[in-house]
PDB file of C-alpha atoms and ligand atoms in Angstrom:
ATOM      1  CA  MET A 977      49.079  66.312 -26.120  1.00 60.00           C
ATOM      2  CA  THR A 978      48.542  63.281 -28.355  1.00 65.00           C
ATOM      3  CA  ALA A 979      50.418  62.931 -31.629  1.00 66.00           C
ATOM      4  CA  ALA A 980      48.345  63.391 -34.791  1.00 67.00           C
ATOM      5  CA  PRO A 981      47.515  59.988 -36.318  1.00 69.00           C
ATOM      6  CA  SER A 982      49.681  59.152 -39.354  1.00 73.00           C
ATOM      7  CA  PRO A 983      47.883  59.484 -42.663  1.00 86.00           C
ATOM      8  CA  PHE A 984      46.841  56.404 -44.638  1.00 95.00           C
ATOM      9  CA  ILE A 985      48.592  56.748 -47.975  1.00 97.00           C
ATOM     10  CA  ILE A 986      48.093  55.213 -51.389  1.00 98.00           C
ATOM     11  CA  VAL A 987      51.034  54.847 -53.772  1.00 98.00           C
ATOM     12  CA  ALA A 988      50.289  53.883 -57.382  1.00 98.00           C
ATOM     13  CA  ILE A 989      53.075  52.453 -59.545  1.00 98.00           C
ATOM     14  CA  ASP A 990      52.216  51.794 -63.190  1.00 97.00           C
ATOM     15  CA  GLY A 991      54.356  50.792 -66.128  1.00 95.00           C
ATOM     16  CA  GLY A 992      54.963  48.318 -68.924  1.00 91.00           C
ATOM     17  CA  ALA A 993      56.031  44.692 -68.616  1.00 89.00           C
ATOM     18  CA  ALA A 994      59.283  44.169 -66.682  1.00 88.00           C
ATOM     19  CA  SER A 995      59.713  47.912 -66.080  1.00 91.00           C
ATOM     20  CA  GLY A 996      60.700  47.359 -62.432  1.00 91.00           C
ATOM     21  CA  LYS A 997      57.300  47.838 -60.782  1.00 94.00           C
ATOM     22  CA  SER A 998      57.395  44.723 -58.621  1.00 94.00           C
ATOM     23  CA  SER A 999      60.924  45.155 -57.279  1.00 95.00           C
ATOM     24  CA  SER A1000      60.463  48.836 -56.478  1.00 97.00           C
ATOM     25  CA  SER A1001      57.016  48.439 -54.934  1.00 98.00           C
ATOM     26  CA  ARG A1002      58.215  45.590 -52.719  1.00 98.00           C
ATOM     27  CA  ILE A1003      60.988  47.759 -51.279  1.00 98.00           C
ATOM     28  CA  ILE A1004      58.637  50.746 -50.859  1.00 98.00           C
ATOM     29  CA  SER A1005      56.172  48.520 -48.989  1.00 98.00           C
ATOM     30  CA  GLU A1006      58.886  47.513 -46.519  1.00 97.00           C
ATOM     31  CA  ARG A1007      60.334  50.974 -46.084  1.00 97.00           C
ATOM     32  CA  PHE A1008      56.989  52.623 -45.288  1.00 97.00           C
ATOM     33  CA  ASN A1009      55.056  49.643 -43.878  1.00 97.00           C
ATOM     34  CA  LEU A1010      52.505  49.555 -46.693  1.00 98.00           C
ATOM     35  CA  LEU A1011      50.519  46.595 -48.001  1.00 98.00           C
ATOM     36  CA  HIS A1012      52.013  45.501 -51.356  1.00 98.00           C
ATOM     37  CA  VAL A1013      49.371  44.816 -53.981  1.00 98.00           C
ATOM     38  CA  ASP A1014      50.507  43.419 -57.347  1.00 97.00           C
ATOM     39  CA  THR A1015      47.434  43.756 -59.569  1.00 98.00           C
ATOM     40  CA  GLY A1016      49.257  42.002 -62.428  1.00 96.00           C
ATOM     41  CA  SER A1017      49.196  38.888 -60.231  1.00 96.00           C
ATOM     42  CA  PHE A1018      45.385  39.308 -59.984  1.00 97.00           C
ATOM     43  CA  TYR A1019      45.022  39.428 -63.783  1.00 97.00           C
ATOM     44  CA  ARG A1020      47.377  36.473 -64.026  1.00 96.00           C
ATOM     45  CA  ALA A1021      45.417  34.509 -61.400  1.00 96.00           C
ATOM     46  CA  LEU A1022      42.124  35.192 -63.178  1.00 96.00           C
ATOM     47  CA  THR A1023      43.682  34.171 -66.487  1.00 97.00           C
ATOM     48  CA  ALA A1024      44.854  30.875 -64.991  1.00 95.00           C
ATOM     49  CA  GLY A1025      41.326  30.410 -63.572  1.00 94.00           C
ATOM     50  CA  MET A1026      39.765  31.161 -66.985  1.00 96.00           C
ATOM     51  CA  LEU A1027      42.067  28.685 -68.750  1.00 95.00           C
ATOM     52  CA  ARG A1028      41.301  26.018 -66.130  1.00 93.00           C
ATOM     53  CA  ALA A1029      37.582  26.609 -66.647  1.00 94.00           C
ATOM     54  CA  GLY A1030      38.008  26.202 -70.424  1.00 96.00           C
ATOM     55  CA  ALA A1031      37.098  29.861 -71.157  1.00 97.00           C
ATOM     56  CA  SER A1032      38.523  31.608 -74.209  1.00 97.00           C
ATOM     57  CA  ALA A1033      39.332  35.324 -74.493  1.00 97.00           C
ATOM     58  CA  THR A1034      37.739  35.321 -77.948  1.00 97.00           C
ATOM     59  CA  ASP A1035      34.453  33.864 -76.687  1.00 98.00           C
ATOM     60  CA  LEU A1036      32.838  36.359 -74.278  1.00 98.00           C
ATOM     61  CA  PRO A1037      30.001  34.108 -73.007  1.00 98.00           C
ATOM     62  CA  THR A1038      32.575  31.538 -71.802  1.00 98.00           C
ATOM     63  CA  VAL A1039      34.404  34.319 -69.914  1.00 98.00           C
ATOM     64  CA  LYS A1040      31.198  35.620 -68.317  1.00 97.00           C
ATOM     65  CA  THR A1041      30.159  32.139 -67.219  1.00 97.00           C
ATOM     66  CA  ALA A1042      33.574  31.400 -65.724  1.00 97.00           C
ATOM     67  CA  LEU A1043      33.710  34.827 -63.975  1.00 96.00           C
ATOM     68  CA  ALA A1044      30.287  34.328 -62.402  1.00 95.00           C
ATOM     69  CA  ALA A1045      31.438  31.019 -60.912  1.00 95.00           C
ATOM     70  CA  LEU A1046      34.650  32.344 -59.281  1.00 93.00           C
ATOM     71  CA  ARG A1047      34.727  33.501 -55.655  1.00 94.00           C
ATOM     72  CA  LEU A1048      37.580  35.943 -55.017  1.00 95.00           C
ATOM     73  CA  GLY A1049      39.215  36.418 -51.636  1.00 96.00           C
ATOM     74  CA  THR A1050      42.433  37.954 -50.299  1.00 97.00           C
ATOM     75  CA  ARG A1051      45.063  36.488 -48.017  1.00 96.00           C
ATOM     76  CA  VAL A1052      47.804  38.691 -46.564  1.00 97.00           C
ATOM     77  CA  ASN A1053      51.151  36.906 -46.702  1.00 96.00           C
ATOM     78  CA  GLY A1054      53.831  39.004 -44.970  1.00 97.00           C
ATOM     79  CA  ARG A1055      53.330  42.390 -46.602  1.00 98.00           C
ATOM     80  CA  SER A1056      51.705  41.090 -49.782  1.00 97.00           C
ATOM     81  CA  ALA A1057      48.062  40.768 -50.723  1.00 97.00           C
ATOM     82  CA  GLU A1058      47.483  37.450 -52.485  1.00 96.00           C
ATOM     83  CA  MET A1059      44.365  36.506 -54.370  1.00 96.00           C
ATOM     84  CA  GLU A1060      42.476  33.388 -53.414  1.00 95.00           C
ATOM     85  CA  ILE A1061      40.100  31.806 -55.879  1.00 94.00           C
ATOM     86  CA  ASP A1062      37.382  29.655 -54.357  1.00 92.00           C
ATOM     87  CA  GLY A1063      39.253  29.697 -51.048  1.00 92.00           C
ATOM     88  CA  ARG A1064      42.540  28.447 -52.540  1.00 91.00           C
ATOM     89  CA  PRO A1065      45.705  30.559 -52.967  1.00 89.00           C
ATOM     90  CA  VAL A1066      46.850  30.905 -56.563  1.00 85.00           C
ATOM     91  CA  GLY A1067      49.890  28.816 -57.487  1.00 83.00           C
ATOM     92  CA  ASP A1068      53.079  29.243 -59.486  1.00 82.00           C
ATOM     93  CA  ASP A1069      51.207  28.682 -62.730  1.00 85.00           C
ATOM     94  CA  ILE A1070      50.447  32.422 -62.851  1.00 93.00           C
ATOM     95  CA  ARG A1071      53.997  32.837 -64.296  1.00 90.00           C
ATOM     96  CA  SER A1072      53.608  30.025 -66.836  1.00 91.00           C
ATOM     97  CA  ARG A1073      54.071  30.470 -70.550  1.00 90.00           C
ATOM     98  CA  ALA A1074      50.332  29.884 -71.157  1.00 93.00           C
ATOM     99  CA  VAL A1075      49.437  32.701 -68.760  1.00 94.00           C
ATOM    100  CA  ASN A1076      52.102  35.022 -70.239  1.00 91.00           C
ATOM    101  CA  GLU A1077      50.606  34.436 -73.688  1.00 93.00           C
ATOM    102  CA  ASN A1078      46.959  34.831 -72.685  1.00 96.00           C
ATOM    103  CA  VAL A1079      46.857  37.412 -69.895  1.00 96.00           C
ATOM    104  CA  SER A1080      46.778  40.563 -72.051  1.00 95.00           C
ATOM    105  CA  HIS A1081      43.936  39.118 -74.133  1.00 97.00           C
ATOM    106  CA  PHE A1082      41.802  38.444 -71.044  1.00 98.00           C
ATOM    107  CA  ALA A1083      42.863  41.784 -69.484  1.00 97.00           C
ATOM    108  CA  ALA A1084      41.475  43.631 -72.531  1.00 96.00           C
ATOM    109  CA  ILE A1085      37.941  42.361 -71.818  1.00 97.00           C
ATOM    110  CA  PRO A1086      35.910  45.159 -70.139  1.00 96.00           C
ATOM    111  CA  GLU A1087      33.728  42.657 -68.227  1.00 96.00           C
ATOM    112  CA  LEU A1088      36.789  41.018 -66.705  1.00 97.00           C
ATOM    113  CA  ARG A1089      38.296  44.387 -65.722  1.00 97.00           C
ATOM    114  CA  ALA A1090      34.952  45.450 -64.220  1.00 95.00           C
ATOM    115  CA  ALA A1091      34.865  42.261 -62.146  1.00 94.00           C
ATOM    116  CA  LEU A1092      38.224  43.253 -60.610  1.00 96.00           C
ATOM    117  CA  LEU A1093      37.510  46.950 -60.000  1.00 97.00           C
ATOM    118  CA  ALA A1094      35.811  46.778 -56.588  1.00 96.00           C
ATOM    119  CA  TYR A1095      38.133  43.943 -55.539  1.00 97.00           C
ATOM    120  CA  GLN A1096      41.176  46.137 -56.208  1.00 98.00           C
ATOM    121  CA  ARG A1097      39.734  49.215 -54.463  1.00 98.00           C
ATOM    122  CA  GLY A1098      38.806  46.979 -51.539  1.00 98.00           C
ATOM    123  CA  GLN A1099      42.500  46.306 -50.924  1.00 98.00           C
ATOM    124  CA  ALA A1100      42.562  49.625 -49.019  1.00 98.00           C
ATOM    125  CA  ASP A1101      40.200  48.048 -46.444  1.00 97.00           C
ATOM    126  CA  VAL A1102      42.411  44.941 -46.308  1.00 98.00           C
ATOM    127  CA  ALA A1103      45.430  47.196 -45.614  1.00 98.00           C
ATOM    128  CA  ARG A1104      43.595  49.063 -42.837  1.00 97.00           C
ATOM    129  CA  ALA A1105      42.292  45.850 -41.274  1.00 97.00           C
ATOM    130  CA  HIS A1106      45.865  44.504 -41.088  1.00 97.00           C
ATOM    131  CA  GLY A1107      47.302  47.681 -39.542  1.00 97.00           C
ATOM    132  CA  PHE A1108      49.339  48.890 -42.518  1.00 97.00           C
ATOM    133  CA  ARG A1109      49.987  52.619 -42.954  1.00 96.00           C
ATOM    134  CA  GLY A1110      48.665  52.490 -46.496  1.00 97.00           C
ATOM    135  CA  LEU A1111      49.197  50.490 -49.636  1.00 98.00           C
ATOM    136  CA  VAL A1112      51.440  50.447 -52.666  1.00 98.00           C
ATOM    137  CA  MET A1113      49.619  49.093 -55.687  1.00 98.00           C
ATOM    138  CA  GLU A1114      51.328  48.248 -58.975  1.00 98.00           C
ATOM    139  CA  GLY A1115      49.749  47.690 -62.369  1.00 97.00           C
ATOM    140  CA  ARG A1116      48.773  49.393 -65.616  1.00 95.00           C
ATOM    141  CA  ASP A1117      45.782  51.557 -64.653  1.00 96.00           C
ATOM    142  CA  ILE A1118      46.193  52.233 -60.932  1.00 97.00           C
ATOM    143  CA  GLY A1119      46.915  55.958 -61.206  1.00 96.00           C
ATOM    144  CA  SER A1120      44.397  56.405 -64.022  1.00 95.00           C
ATOM    145  CA  VAL A1121      41.383  54.235 -63.084  1.00 96.00           C
ATOM    146  CA  ILE A1122      41.679  52.394 -59.763  1.00 97.00           C
ATOM    147  CA  PHE A1123      43.053  55.175 -57.548  1.00 97.00           C
ATOM    148  CA  PRO A1124      43.255  58.386 -59.623  1.00 97.00           C
ATOM    149  CA  GLN A1125      43.325  60.318 -56.322  1.00 96.00           C
ATOM    150  CA  ALA A1126      46.303  58.322 -54.973  1.00 98.00           C
ATOM    151  CA  ASP A1127      48.720  60.362 -52.846  1.00 97.00           C
ATOM    152  CA  PHE A1128      51.595  59.395 -55.170  1.00 98.00           C
ATOM    153  CA  ARG A1129      51.423  58.201 -58.765  1.00 98.00           C
ATOM    154  CA  PHE A1130      54.551  56.940 -60.495  1.00 98.00           C
ATOM    155  CA  PHE A1131      54.922  55.662 -64.035  1.00 97.00           C
ATOM    156  CA  LEU A1132      57.977  53.541 -64.855  1.00 96.00           C
ATOM    157  CA  HIS A1133      59.480  53.381 -68.332  1.00 90.00           C
ATOM    158  CA  ALA A1134      62.434  51.390 -69.619  1.00 90.00           C
ATOM    159  CA  ASP A1135      63.820  50.586 -73.020  1.00 91.00           C
ATOM    160  CA  PRO A1136      62.111  47.428 -74.440  1.00 89.00           C
ATOM    161  CA  VAL A1137      65.448  45.727 -75.168  1.00 88.00           C
ATOM    162  CA  GLU A1138      66.496  46.190 -71.539  1.00 87.00           C
ATOM    163  CA  ARG A1139      63.112  44.915 -70.298  1.00 88.00           C
ATOM    164  CA  ALA A1140      63.280  41.809 -72.503  1.00 87.00           C
ATOM    165  CA  ARG A1141      66.791  41.177 -71.146  1.00 88.00           C
ATOM    166  CA  ARG A1142      65.522  41.430 -67.532  1.00 85.00           C
ATOM    167  CA  ARG A1143      62.696  38.941 -68.177  1.00 85.00           C
ATOM    168  CA  ALA A1144      64.993  36.471 -69.962  1.00 86.00           C
ATOM    169  CA  SER A1145      67.484  36.705 -67.086  1.00 87.00           C
ATOM    170  CA  GLU A1146      64.632  35.541 -64.805  1.00 84.00           C
ATOM    171  CA  GLY A1147      64.384  32.452 -67.058  1.00 81.00           C
ATOM    172  CA  GLN A1148      60.936  33.367 -68.382  1.00 77.00           C
ATOM    173  CA  HIS A1149      59.415  32.952 -71.846  1.00 77.00           C
ATOM    174  CA  ASP A1150      57.692  36.293 -72.134  1.00 78.00           C
ATOM    175  CA  SER A1151      57.203  38.701 -75.018  1.00 84.00           C
ATOM    176  CA  VAL A1152      57.219  42.020 -73.183  1.00 85.00           C
ATOM    177  CA  VAL A1153      56.926  44.003 -76.424  1.00 87.00           C
ATOM    178  CA  GLU A1154      53.857  42.096 -77.577  1.00 90.00           C
ATOM    179  CA  ARG A1155      52.140  42.429 -74.164  1.00 88.00           C
ATOM    180  CA  ASP A1156      52.902  46.168 -74.133  1.00 90.00           C
ATOM    181  CA  ARG A1157      51.446  46.516 -77.624  1.00 92.00           C
ATOM    182  CA  LEU A1158      48.241  44.779 -76.567  1.00 94.00           C
ATOM    183  CA  ASP A1159      48.052  46.639 -73.219  1.00 93.00           C
ATOM    184  CA  SER A1160      48.653  50.066 -74.798  1.00 93.00           C
ATOM    185  CA  SER A1161      46.231  49.641 -77.679  1.00 94.00           C
ATOM    186  CA  ARG A1162      43.183  48.257 -75.834  1.00 95.00           C
ATOM    187  CA  LYS A1163      40.116  50.490 -75.492  1.00 94.00           C
ATOM    188  CA  THR A1164      39.519  49.980 -71.766  1.00 93.00           C
ATOM    189  CA  ALA A1165      42.124  51.343 -69.334  1.00 92.00           C
ATOM    190  CA  PRO A1166      45.084  51.297 -71.755  1.00 93.00           C
ATOM    191  CA  LEU A1167      48.636  51.418 -70.463  1.00 92.00           C
ATOM    192  CA  ALA A1168      49.633  55.114 -70.519  1.00 89.00           C
ATOM    193  CA  CYS A1169      51.264  57.596 -68.176  1.00 92.00           C
ATOM    194  CA  PRO A1170      48.333  59.472 -66.612  1.00 91.00           C
ATOM    195  CA  ASP A1171      48.359  63.290 -66.477  1.00 91.00           C
ATOM    196  CA  GLY A1172      50.096  64.511 -63.358  1.00 94.00           C
ATOM    197  CA  ALA A1173      51.924  61.225 -62.615  1.00 96.00           C
ATOM    198  CA  THR A1174      55.690  61.263 -62.026  1.00 97.00           C
ATOM    199  CA  SER A1175      57.389  59.517 -64.912  1.00 96.00           C
ATOM    200  CA  ILE A1176      60.651  57.659 -64.179  1.00 96.00           C
ATOM    201  CA  ASP A1177      62.850  56.146 -66.883  1.00 94.00           C
ATOM    202  CA  SER A1178      64.673  53.173 -65.352  1.00 90.00           C
ATOM    203  CA  THR A1179      66.720  52.192 -68.428  1.00 89.00           C
ATOM    204  CA  HIS A1180      69.974  53.657 -67.166  1.00 89.00           C
ATOM    205  CA  ILE A1181      69.404  53.914 -63.425  1.00 92.00           C
ATOM    206  CA  ASN A1182      69.401  51.000 -61.045  1.00 92.00           C
ATOM    207  CA  LEU A1183      66.694  49.778 -58.689  1.00 94.00           C
ATOM    208  CA  GLU A1184      68.130  51.645 -55.690  1.00 96.00           C
ATOM    209  CA  GLN A1185      68.053  54.903 -57.618  1.00 97.00           C
ATOM    210  CA  VAL A1186      64.432  54.338 -58.689  1.00 97.00           C
ATOM    211  CA  VAL A1187      63.443  53.592 -55.102  1.00 97.00           C
ATOM    212  CA  ALA A1188      65.370  56.631 -53.827  1.00 97.00           C
ATOM    213  CA  LEU A1189      63.386  58.917 -56.149  1.00 97.00           C
ATOM    214  CA  MET A1190      60.078  57.441 -54.984  1.00 97.00           C
ATOM    215  CA  SER A1191      61.060  57.403 -51.294  1.00 97.00           C
ATOM    216  CA  ALA A1192      62.123  61.046 -51.309  1.00 97.00           C
ATOM    217  CA  ALA A1193      58.664  62.063 -52.515  1.00 96.00           C
ATOM    218  CA  ILE A1194      56.745  59.754 -50.151  1.00 97.00           C
ATOM    219  CA  ALA A1195      58.817  60.732 -47.095  1.00 95.00           C
ATOM    220  CA  GLN A1196      57.508  64.273 -47.381  1.00 93.00           C
ATOM    221  CA  LYS A1197      54.117  62.952 -46.303  1.00 91.00           C
ATOM    222  CA  LEU A1198      54.975  59.826 -44.311  1.00 89.00           C
ATOM    223  CA  PRO A1199      58.240  59.203 -42.472  1.00 86.00           C
ATOM    224  CA  ALA A1200      59.912  55.836 -43.200  1.00 87.00           C
ATOM    225  CA  ALA A1201      58.644  53.101 -40.804  1.00 86.00           C
TER     226      ALA A1201
HETATM  227  O1  CDP B1328      55.216  41.635 -64.330  1.00 72.88           O
HETATM  228  P1  CDP B1328      54.806  42.206 -65.645  1.00 72.88           P
HETATM  229  O2  CDP B1328      54.989  43.695 -65.707  1.00 72.88           O
HETATM  230  O3  CDP B1328      55.387  41.510 -66.804  1.00 72.88           O
HETATM  231  O4  CDP B1328      53.240  41.964 -65.844  1.00 72.88           O
HETATM  232  P2  CDP B1328      52.146  41.927 -64.731  1.00 72.88           P
HETATM  233  O5  CDP B1328      52.181  43.178 -63.927  1.00 72.88           O
HETATM  234  O6  CDP B1328      52.234  40.625 -64.033  1.00 72.88           O
HETATM  235  O7  CDP B1328      50.784  41.985 -65.583  1.00 72.88           O
HETATM  236  C1  CDP B1328      50.399  40.952 -66.451  1.00 72.88           C
HETATM  237  C2  CDP B1328      49.357  41.490 -67.425  1.00 72.88           C
HETATM  238  O8  CDP B1328      48.161  41.820 -66.689  1.00 72.88           O
HETATM  239  C3  CDP B1328      49.705  42.772 -68.176  1.00 72.88           C
HETATM  240  O9  CDP B1328      50.459  42.528 -69.351  1.00 72.88           O
HETATM  241  C4  CDP B1328      48.325  43.337 -68.488  1.00 72.88           C
HETATM  242  O10 CDP B1328      47.761  42.733 -69.627  1.00 72.88           O
HETATM  243  C5  CDP B1328      47.489  42.917 -67.292  1.00 72.88           C
HETATM  244  N1  CDP B1328      47.300  43.978 -66.292  1.00 72.88           N
HETATM  245  C6  CDP B1328      46.365  44.953 -66.543  1.00 72.88           C
HETATM  246  O11 CDP B1328      45.753  44.949 -67.605  1.00 72.88           O
HETATM  247  N2  CDP B1328      46.083  45.904 -65.606  1.00 72.88           N
HETATM  248  C7  CDP B1328      46.742  45.930 -64.450  1.00 72.88           C
HETATM  249  N3  CDP B1328      46.430  46.853 -63.535  1.00 72.88           N
HETATM  250  C8  CDP B1328      47.733  44.964 -64.181  1.00 72.88           C
HETATM  251  C9  CDP B1328      48.010  44.000 -65.133  1.00 72.88           C
END
């Protein structure tokens, strides 16, 4: 008798700026052998590309022209999916102050979000092609728009003061409150906990405890790798 093939699972982790999405999804990707996809890094990479091309978030034609000229690819580095623009991996400038200040403005543009939709869904094919057992994708609209049928949908909250402290301790100039305000109030795919998602408040629990909650749910469907 042959063993039933393991399922291919999709884990969506959404939440506000510095809510712990990246750290928890990285650990989940290792524990269950899933491709780790940080969609915030995609919006950051596109923002850096837009700024390089001289596009402005307040001037839609410049954004459309710059978008039409970009060729997006994916490179798998370890367990992480990394965006390539015009065949080149994106650099450290995606965490720069200019990108922090501009990313939510570009991310509010429906045309820019539409340009990333198929690319993000296509990460499931990238995961399969590289032999992963599924993917864990983090962002703002993964459980609501990109993969509403994901096997697991988590939404991370944390007190804004605690999140600002975390970002500052990483040495970054970043206004998490202002980005959350922009991300929550935009018309297209606003940041919000989707119906049916599991909401986790990480203000007073540590990373291990967050990951333990997620792992316990996922392990019911897929044993740890
Ligand atoms: O790491 P942090 O939570 O601070 O932010 P990020 O995940 O790197 O995302 C940067 C920005 O990209 C967010 O503030 C959003 O404006 C945008 N974003 C989005 O609109 N939708 C996503 N799925 C992911 C990010």
